[in-house]
Short mmCIF file of C-alpha atoms in Angstrom, two decimals:
data_model
loop_
_atom_site.label_atom_id
_atom_site.label_comp_id
_atom_site.label_asym_id
_atom_site.label_seq_id
_atom_site.Cartn_x
_atom_site.Cartn_y
_atom_site.Cartn_z
CA UNK A 1 76.53 177.80 82.31
CA UNK A 2 73.10 179.10 81.33
CA UNK A 3 72.39 180.53 84.77
CA UNK A 4 75.83 181.88 85.66
CA UNK A 5 77.10 183.01 82.26
CA UNK A 6 79.55 180.86 80.32
CA UNK A 7 82.90 182.34 81.51
CA UNK A 8 81.76 182.79 85.11
CA UNK A 9 80.27 179.30 85.08
CA UNK A 10 83.66 177.79 84.23
CA UNK A 11 85.30 179.74 87.06
CA UNK A 12 82.59 178.70 89.52
CA UNK A 13 83.05 175.05 88.59
CA UNK A 14 86.73 175.27 89.46
CA UNK A 15 85.91 177.08 92.70
CA UNK A 16 83.25 174.59 93.83
CA UNK A 17 85.56 171.69 93.03
CA UNK A 18 88.35 173.28 95.08
CA UNK A 19 86.01 173.84 98.02
CA UNK A 20 84.80 170.24 97.72
CA UNK A 21 88.36 168.95 97.75
CA UNK A 22 89.25 171.07 100.78
CA UNK A 23 86.14 170.24 102.79
CA UNK A 24 86.43 166.47 102.18
CA UNK A 25 89.95 166.50 103.62
CA UNK A 26 88.76 168.82 106.39
CA UNK A 27 86.11 166.32 107.45
CA UNK A 28 88.62 163.52 107.90
CA UNK A 29 90.93 165.89 109.79
CA UNK A 30 88.00 166.76 112.03
CA UNK A 31 87.33 163.08 112.60
CA UNK A 32 90.97 162.57 113.59
CA UNK A 33 90.85 165.53 115.99
CA UNK A 34 87.66 164.34 117.65
CA UNK A 35 88.41 160.62 117.57
CA UNK A 36 85.27 159.86 115.56
CA UNK A 37 84.78 157.77 112.44
CA UNK A 38 81.43 158.93 111.04
CA UNK A 39 80.08 162.29 109.92
CA UNK A 40 77.26 162.04 112.44
CA UNK A 41 79.51 161.20 115.40
CA UNK A 42 81.83 164.06 114.43
CA UNK A 43 78.99 166.59 114.51
CA UNK A 44 77.51 165.02 117.64
CA UNK A 45 80.79 165.40 119.51
CA UNK A 46 81.28 168.95 118.21
CA UNK A 47 77.79 170.43 118.50
CA UNK A 48 75.85 167.90 120.56
CA UNK A 49 72.48 166.35 119.82
CA UNK A 50 70.96 169.38 117.98
CA UNK A 51 73.82 169.35 115.47
CA UNK A 52 73.60 165.58 115.19
CA UNK A 53 69.88 165.77 114.47
CA UNK A 54 70.31 168.52 111.85
CA UNK A 55 73.02 166.59 110.05
CA UNK A 56 70.95 163.41 110.13
CA UNK A 57 68.06 165.24 108.43
CA UNK A 58 70.38 166.66 105.73
CA UNK A 59 72.08 163.33 105.12
CA UNK A 60 68.72 161.61 104.92
CA UNK A 61 67.22 164.14 102.52
CA UNK A 62 70.10 164.45 100.07
CA UNK A 63 69.98 160.93 98.59
CA UNK A 64 66.29 160.55 99.38
CA UNK A 65 64.84 163.57 97.57
CA UNK A 66 64.66 162.05 94.11
CA UNK A 67 65.65 159.10 92.00
CA UNK A 68 65.99 160.75 88.57
CA UNK A 69 65.89 157.72 86.31
CA UNK A 70 62.25 158.46 85.54
CA UNK A 71 63.38 161.51 83.61
CA UNK A 72 65.10 159.28 81.08
CA UNK A 73 62.64 156.41 80.85
CA UNK A 74 59.11 157.67 80.45
CA UNK A 75 57.20 154.52 81.27
CA UNK A 76 56.40 154.08 84.94
CA UNK A 77 56.31 150.33 84.55
CA UNK A 78 59.96 150.26 83.49
CA UNK A 79 60.92 152.40 86.49
CA UNK A 80 59.24 150.03 88.92
CA UNK A 81 60.62 146.98 87.12
CA UNK A 82 64.22 148.27 87.12
CA UNK A 83 63.90 149.27 90.77
CA UNK A 84 62.67 145.84 91.85
CA UNK A 85 65.03 143.88 89.61
CA UNK A 86 68.23 145.87 90.06
CA UNK A 87 68.20 148.82 92.47
CA UNK A 88 66.62 147.00 95.41
CA UNK A 89 68.90 143.92 95.34
CA UNK A 90 72.01 146.12 95.07
CA UNK A 91 70.76 148.33 97.91
CA UNK A 92 70.59 145.31 100.23
CA UNK A 93 74.39 145.05 100.37
CA UNK A 94 75.80 145.70 103.84
CA UNK A 95 79.38 146.35 102.72
CA UNK A 96 79.90 149.62 100.83
CA UNK A 97 83.24 148.36 99.47
CA UNK A 98 81.33 145.87 97.29
CA UNK A 99 79.33 148.72 95.82
CA UNK A 100 82.58 150.41 94.76
CA UNK A 101 83.15 147.78 92.07
CA UNK A 102 79.61 148.27 90.83
CA UNK A 103 79.97 152.05 90.70
CA UNK A 104 83.09 151.61 88.54
CA UNK A 105 80.76 150.43 85.79
CA UNK A 106 78.78 153.67 86.08
CA UNK A 107 82.02 155.61 85.70
CA UNK A 108 82.70 153.85 82.40
CA UNK A 109 79.14 154.57 81.25
CA UNK A 110 79.56 158.24 82.21
CA UNK A 111 82.56 158.36 79.88
CA UNK A 112 80.42 156.96 77.07
CA UNK A 113 77.72 159.57 77.70
CA UNK A 114 80.35 162.30 77.67
CA UNK A 115 81.55 161.04 74.29
CA UNK A 116 78.00 161.28 72.94
CA UNK A 117 77.57 164.84 74.20
CA UNK A 118 80.93 165.82 72.67
CA UNK A 119 79.97 164.25 69.34
CA UNK A 120 76.70 166.14 69.22
CA UNK A 121 78.32 169.53 69.83
CA UNK A 122 80.01 169.00 66.45
CA UNK A 123 77.14 167.43 64.50
CA UNK A 124 74.17 169.22 66.07
CA UNK A 125 75.55 172.43 67.54
CA UNK A 126 75.96 174.37 64.26
CA UNK A 127 72.29 173.80 63.42
CA UNK A 128 70.88 175.18 66.71
CA UNK A 129 70.36 178.97 66.74
CA UNK A 130 72.37 180.76 69.43
CA UNK A 131 70.63 183.08 71.88
CA UNK A 132 71.75 186.69 71.92
CA UNK A 133 73.08 186.60 75.50
CA UNK A 134 74.90 183.31 75.03
CA UNK A 135 78.43 184.60 75.71
CA UNK A 136 77.80 187.18 78.43
CA UNK A 137 80.39 186.92 81.22
CA UNK A 138 78.04 186.79 84.23
CA UNK A 139 74.32 186.53 84.90
CA UNK A 140 72.27 187.29 88.04
CA UNK A 141 71.39 183.62 88.58
CA UNK A 142 74.95 182.62 89.39
CA UNK A 143 74.07 181.58 92.96
CA UNK A 144 71.54 179.11 91.58
CA UNK A 145 74.32 177.71 89.44
CA UNK A 146 76.46 177.23 92.55
CA UNK A 147 73.64 175.20 94.08
CA UNK A 148 73.52 172.89 91.05
CA UNK A 149 77.32 172.55 91.05
CA UNK A 150 77.26 171.73 94.75
CA UNK A 151 74.78 168.96 94.02
CA UNK A 152 77.16 167.60 91.37
CA UNK A 153 80.15 167.47 93.72
CA UNK A 154 78.55 166.49 97.02
CA UNK A 155 79.82 163.21 98.43
CA UNK A 156 80.46 164.29 102.02
CA UNK A 157 77.57 162.30 103.40
CA UNK A 158 79.38 159.05 102.63
CA UNK A 159 83.02 160.11 102.83
CA UNK A 160 83.60 158.42 106.22
CA UNK A 161 82.12 155.20 104.85
CA UNK A 162 84.51 155.30 101.90
CA UNK A 163 87.43 156.34 104.11
CA UNK A 164 86.76 153.40 106.39
CA UNK A 165 86.74 151.00 103.44
CA UNK A 166 90.33 151.94 102.46
CA UNK A 167 93.20 149.63 103.22
CA UNK A 168 95.29 151.33 105.93
CA UNK A 169 93.29 154.59 105.92
CA UNK A 170 95.31 157.71 106.73
CA UNK A 171 94.65 161.42 106.24
CA UNK A 172 97.57 161.63 103.80
CA UNK A 173 96.30 158.73 101.71
CA UNK A 174 92.78 160.12 101.77
CA UNK A 175 94.05 163.53 100.65
CA UNK A 176 95.81 162.03 97.64
CA UNK A 177 92.70 160.09 96.63
CA UNK A 178 90.49 163.16 97.01
CA UNK A 179 92.83 165.39 94.99
CA UNK A 180 92.89 162.95 92.06
CA UNK A 181 89.15 162.21 92.25
CA UNK A 182 88.19 165.88 92.38
CA UNK A 183 90.49 166.74 89.49
CA UNK A 184 88.94 164.03 87.32
CA UNK A 185 85.43 165.08 88.39
CA UNK A 186 85.90 168.76 87.55
CA UNK A 187 87.45 167.82 84.19
CA UNK A 188 84.42 165.68 83.30
CA UNK A 189 82.00 168.32 84.62
CA UNK A 190 83.59 171.07 82.55
CA UNK A 191 83.46 168.94 79.41
CA UNK A 192 79.78 168.11 80.01
CA UNK A 193 78.84 171.70 80.80
CA UNK A 194 80.85 173.24 77.99
CA UNK A 195 79.74 170.83 75.27
CA UNK A 196 76.11 170.96 76.38
CA UNK A 197 76.06 174.74 76.55
CA UNK A 198 77.93 175.23 73.27
CA UNK A 199 75.31 173.05 71.59
CA UNK A 200 72.15 174.68 72.99
CA UNK A 201 73.25 177.98 74.69
CA UNK A 202 70.18 179.71 76.14
CA UNK A 203 67.90 176.80 75.32
CA UNK A 204 69.75 174.46 77.68
CA UNK A 205 67.36 172.61 79.98
CA UNK A 206 67.88 171.53 83.57
CA UNK A 207 68.08 167.99 82.21
CA UNK A 208 70.41 168.18 79.20
CA UNK A 209 68.84 165.08 77.65
CA UNK A 210 65.58 167.01 77.23
CA UNK A 211 67.35 169.16 74.63
CA UNK A 212 67.96 166.29 72.23
CA UNK A 213 65.34 165.07 69.82
CA UNK A 214 63.65 161.72 70.27
CA UNK A 215 64.68 160.43 66.86
CA UNK A 216 68.35 160.71 67.82
CA UNK A 217 69.29 157.06 68.33
CA UNK A 218 72.77 157.82 69.65
CA UNK A 219 71.40 160.07 72.39
CA UNK A 220 68.72 157.49 73.17
CA UNK A 221 71.56 155.08 73.86
CA UNK A 222 73.06 157.76 76.09
CA UNK A 223 69.79 158.01 78.02
CA UNK A 224 69.88 154.26 78.53
CA UNK A 225 73.47 154.46 79.81
CA UNK A 226 72.48 157.20 82.23
CA UNK A 227 69.56 155.16 83.50
CA UNK A 228 71.99 152.33 84.21
CA UNK A 229 74.36 154.67 86.08
CA UNK A 230 71.48 155.75 88.32
CA UNK A 231 70.59 152.12 89.01
CA UNK A 232 74.19 151.33 89.92
CA UNK A 233 74.98 154.42 92.03
CA UNK A 234 71.70 154.94 93.89
CA UNK A 235 72.39 151.99 96.22
CA UNK A 236 75.36 153.94 97.65
CA UNK A 237 73.00 156.80 98.50
CA UNK A 238 70.53 154.34 99.98
CA UNK A 239 73.37 152.98 102.12
CA UNK A 240 73.81 156.42 103.69
CA UNK A 241 70.09 156.95 104.27
CA UNK A 242 69.79 153.54 105.91
CA UNK A 243 72.78 154.26 108.14
CA UNK A 244 71.17 157.51 109.29
CA UNK A 245 68.01 155.64 110.27
CA UNK A 246 70.05 152.95 112.03
CA UNK A 247 72.06 155.52 114.01
CA UNK A 248 69.12 157.70 115.00
CA UNK A 249 66.56 155.02 115.87
CA UNK A 250 68.39 151.73 116.41
CA UNK A 251 71.71 152.62 118.01
CA UNK A 252 73.66 152.05 114.81
CA UNK A 253 72.92 148.32 114.44
CA UNK A 254 70.24 146.64 112.35
CA UNK A 255 69.21 143.01 112.45
CA UNK A 256 68.92 141.14 109.17
CA UNK A 257 65.13 141.55 109.17
CA UNK A 258 65.24 145.27 110.00
CA UNK A 259 67.92 145.77 107.37
CA UNK A 260 65.63 144.35 104.69
CA UNK A 261 62.51 146.15 105.92
CA UNK A 262 64.16 149.57 106.10
CA UNK A 263 65.87 149.15 102.73
CA UNK A 264 62.60 148.18 101.06
CA UNK A 265 60.83 151.11 102.71
CA UNK A 266 63.47 153.61 101.54
CA UNK A 267 63.48 152.33 97.97
CA UNK A 268 59.68 152.17 97.83
CA UNK A 269 59.08 155.72 99.03
CA UNK A 270 61.91 157.12 96.89
CA UNK A 271 60.50 155.39 93.81
CA UNK A 272 57.02 156.76 94.51
CA UNK A 273 58.49 160.26 94.76
CA UNK A 274 60.39 159.80 91.50
CA UNK A 275 57.20 158.81 89.69
CA UNK A 276 55.67 162.19 90.56
CA UNK A 277 58.56 164.38 89.36
CA UNK A 278 59.35 165.17 85.72
CA UNK A 279 61.68 168.17 86.08
CA UNK A 280 65.28 167.54 87.06
CA UNK A 281 66.37 171.20 87.19
CA UNK A 282 64.35 172.25 90.25
CA UNK A 283 65.43 169.07 92.05
CA UNK A 284 69.10 169.85 91.41
CA UNK A 285 68.69 173.41 92.65
CA UNK A 286 66.72 172.67 95.81
CA UNK A 287 68.83 169.68 96.72
CA UNK A 288 71.95 171.73 96.08
CA UNK A 289 71.02 174.71 98.26
CA UNK A 290 69.15 172.84 101.02
CA UNK A 291 71.39 169.80 101.48
CA UNK A 292 74.62 170.08 99.50
CA UNK A 293 75.53 173.64 100.54
CA UNK A 294 75.51 172.96 104.30
CA UNK A 295 77.15 169.54 103.88
CA UNK A 296 79.98 171.02 101.77
CA UNK A 297 80.44 174.58 103.01
CA UNK A 298 78.99 175.02 106.47
CA UNK A 299 79.23 171.90 108.62
CA UNK A 300 82.82 170.81 107.80
CA UNK A 301 84.06 174.36 108.40
CA UNK A 302 82.13 174.78 111.63
CA UNK A 303 83.39 171.46 113.01
CA UNK A 304 87.01 172.19 112.15
CA UNK A 305 86.90 175.73 113.55
CA UNK A 306 85.59 174.43 116.86
CA UNK A 307 87.89 171.41 117.14
CA UNK A 308 91.18 172.73 115.78
CA UNK A 309 93.70 174.37 118.09
CA UNK A 310 95.66 175.86 115.21
CA UNK A 311 96.17 179.67 115.28
CA UNK A 312 93.59 181.81 113.55
CA UNK A 313 96.10 182.66 110.83
CA UNK A 314 96.46 179.00 109.81
CA UNK A 315 95.45 178.45 106.16
CA UNK A 316 92.84 175.82 107.03
CA UNK A 317 91.14 178.15 109.50
CA UNK A 318 91.18 181.09 107.10
CA UNK A 319 89.61 178.98 104.37
CA UNK A 320 87.04 177.63 106.81
CA UNK A 321 86.11 181.18 107.84
CA UNK A 322 85.49 181.99 104.17
CA UNK A 323 83.54 178.83 103.40
CA UNK A 324 81.11 179.06 106.31
CA UNK A 325 79.45 182.43 105.49
CA UNK A 326 79.66 181.68 101.77
CA UNK A 327 77.68 178.50 102.30
CA UNK A 328 75.09 180.37 104.34
CA UNK A 329 74.61 182.90 101.53
CA UNK A 330 74.36 180.18 98.86
CA UNK A 331 71.84 178.29 100.98
CA UNK A 332 69.58 181.25 101.78
CA UNK A 333 69.72 183.22 98.54
CA UNK A 334 69.81 180.11 96.37
CA UNK A 335 66.65 178.74 97.99
CA UNK A 336 64.72 181.97 97.36
CA UNK A 337 65.92 182.16 93.76
CA UNK A 338 65.15 178.50 93.09
CA UNK A 339 61.55 179.04 94.22
CA UNK A 340 61.00 182.37 92.49
CA UNK A 341 62.98 181.68 89.32
CA UNK A 342 63.21 177.92 88.66
CA UNK A 343 65.03 176.43 85.67
CA UNK A 344 63.23 175.82 82.40
CA UNK A 345 61.54 172.47 82.00
CA UNK A 346 59.96 171.01 78.88
CA UNK A 347 57.93 168.42 80.85
CA UNK A 348 58.83 165.84 78.24
CA UNK A 349 57.89 167.98 75.21
CA UNK A 350 60.36 168.09 72.33
CA UNK A 351 62.21 171.33 71.57
CA UNK A 352 61.13 173.51 68.63
CA UNK A 353 64.19 172.68 66.53
CA UNK A 354 63.14 169.02 66.45
CA UNK A 355 60.34 170.04 64.04
CA UNK A 356 62.21 171.83 61.22
CA UNK A 357 59.36 171.53 58.74
CA UNK A 358 56.97 173.34 61.08
CA UNK A 359 59.31 176.10 62.20
CA UNK A 360 60.84 178.92 60.21
CA UNK A 361 63.07 181.72 61.38
CA UNK A 362 61.46 184.21 58.99
CA UNK A 363 59.02 185.22 61.74
CA UNK A 364 61.65 185.48 64.45
CA UNK A 365 63.97 188.36 65.26
CA UNK A 366 67.27 187.79 63.47
CA UNK A 367 69.20 189.62 66.19
CA UNK A 368 67.89 187.19 68.78
CA UNK A 369 69.09 184.05 67.05
CA UNK A 370 71.99 185.58 65.11
CA UNK A 371 71.16 183.57 62.02
CA UNK A 372 69.56 184.34 58.68
CA UNK A 373 68.75 180.92 57.33
CA UNK A 374 65.75 178.75 57.90
CA UNK A 375 65.90 175.98 60.46
CA UNK A 376 64.81 173.53 57.80
CA UNK A 377 68.48 172.58 57.37
CA UNK A 378 68.04 170.60 60.55
CA UNK A 379 66.82 167.20 59.39
CA UNK A 380 67.01 163.65 60.50
CA UNK A 381 70.24 163.08 58.61
CA UNK A 382 72.31 165.03 61.15
CA UNK A 383 71.33 162.53 63.83
CA UNK A 384 72.49 159.49 61.88
#
C-alpha cells in the first residue's frame, strides 16, 4: 500500500491474486498436456535441460533465500534452538501430506495475528500522525509492490506436490480448490494490508511488526504467533528445495542417509543466512521479482503457450500472452527499483511515536502530519 498508493494497491492485490489463481490451474493443465507430474519435468519436456536448470535454480532460491523468524525474535540463541528443536525435525518428513495438517495450525495462528492487527487499527491508529501523501491513488513504486505481492501469493514451486497428495486428483478438483484458496488468501491479504496501512500510512515498514512498540504485549504475542507459523510452514519450503537437489543430482531418489544429510545442510545454511539479515522488506522485494515473478507469470505461460494446441484466440492463450511480458517487466524493472530504492527498515529500532515524552509535534510541519496536537497523548495505556 505504501509503495503503490492505497487505492492502486488494493487493485493490484486483486490482480495478482487473479493471476496466481489462473497460473496455478495453468500449470496443472500443462502437466496434463505433457504427461508430467512435477514442475521440473514439465519445464524439462517443454524447454529441455536449459529450462529445467533455470527452474531448478528459481525453485531452490525461493524458499532458501531467507528464514524470517529472526526478525521477530531478536536473540540468535532462540533462533538456533527453535530451528534444532522444531524446524529440523518437521523438515525431515518425506510425505508432504503430513505437513498439511501441521500447516493448518499456522493458518489458525495467522487468523489470530490478523485479529491483533485489526484491533490495533482501532486503538492505535488514531494516535499515529498521517503522512500527507497517505491517500494518493498511485505512486511510482507500484512495480515494487507487485514484487512483494507476488512473494505473498507464490506457491507454484510446490503445487504439483500438493496436487499429487489429493485424493483422486483431477484438473477440475484442483481448480475448485485453487479458486477457494486464492479467494481466502486475497481476503486475508487485503485485511492485513488495509489495517496495517490505515494504522501507520507512510511510516509503514517492510516488516509490519517493526511499527509496533515493544511495550505492546498483545503485539508481542502476535510476534510469537508469527514465529510459530514460520516454524510450521518452512518445512514445506524445505521439502521443495530438497526435491530440487534430489532431482538435479540424485535422479529424484534419496536414501535415508542422504535425506537426512541434505535436509540438515539446507536448514543449517538457511539458518546462518537468516542470522545475518534484519530487514524483511528488501528480502520480500528481491525474492518477489527474482523468483516469484518468473514462477507465477513467465514460466507457466510459456509452457502452456508451447504445449497447447488451442487457437490463438482461446482465453487461456490470450491471458498467457499478457502474463508473460508483464512478468518480464515486473522482474526487470522491479529488480532495479529494489536495489536503487529499497523499503524502509528500522533495523530493530523503535519508531518515534513509541517515545511520546521525548517527541513533540510543535517542531514539525503541521501540513505534513495533518495534526495539531502533541503526540504525548500516545501513552502506554492505549496498548493495554
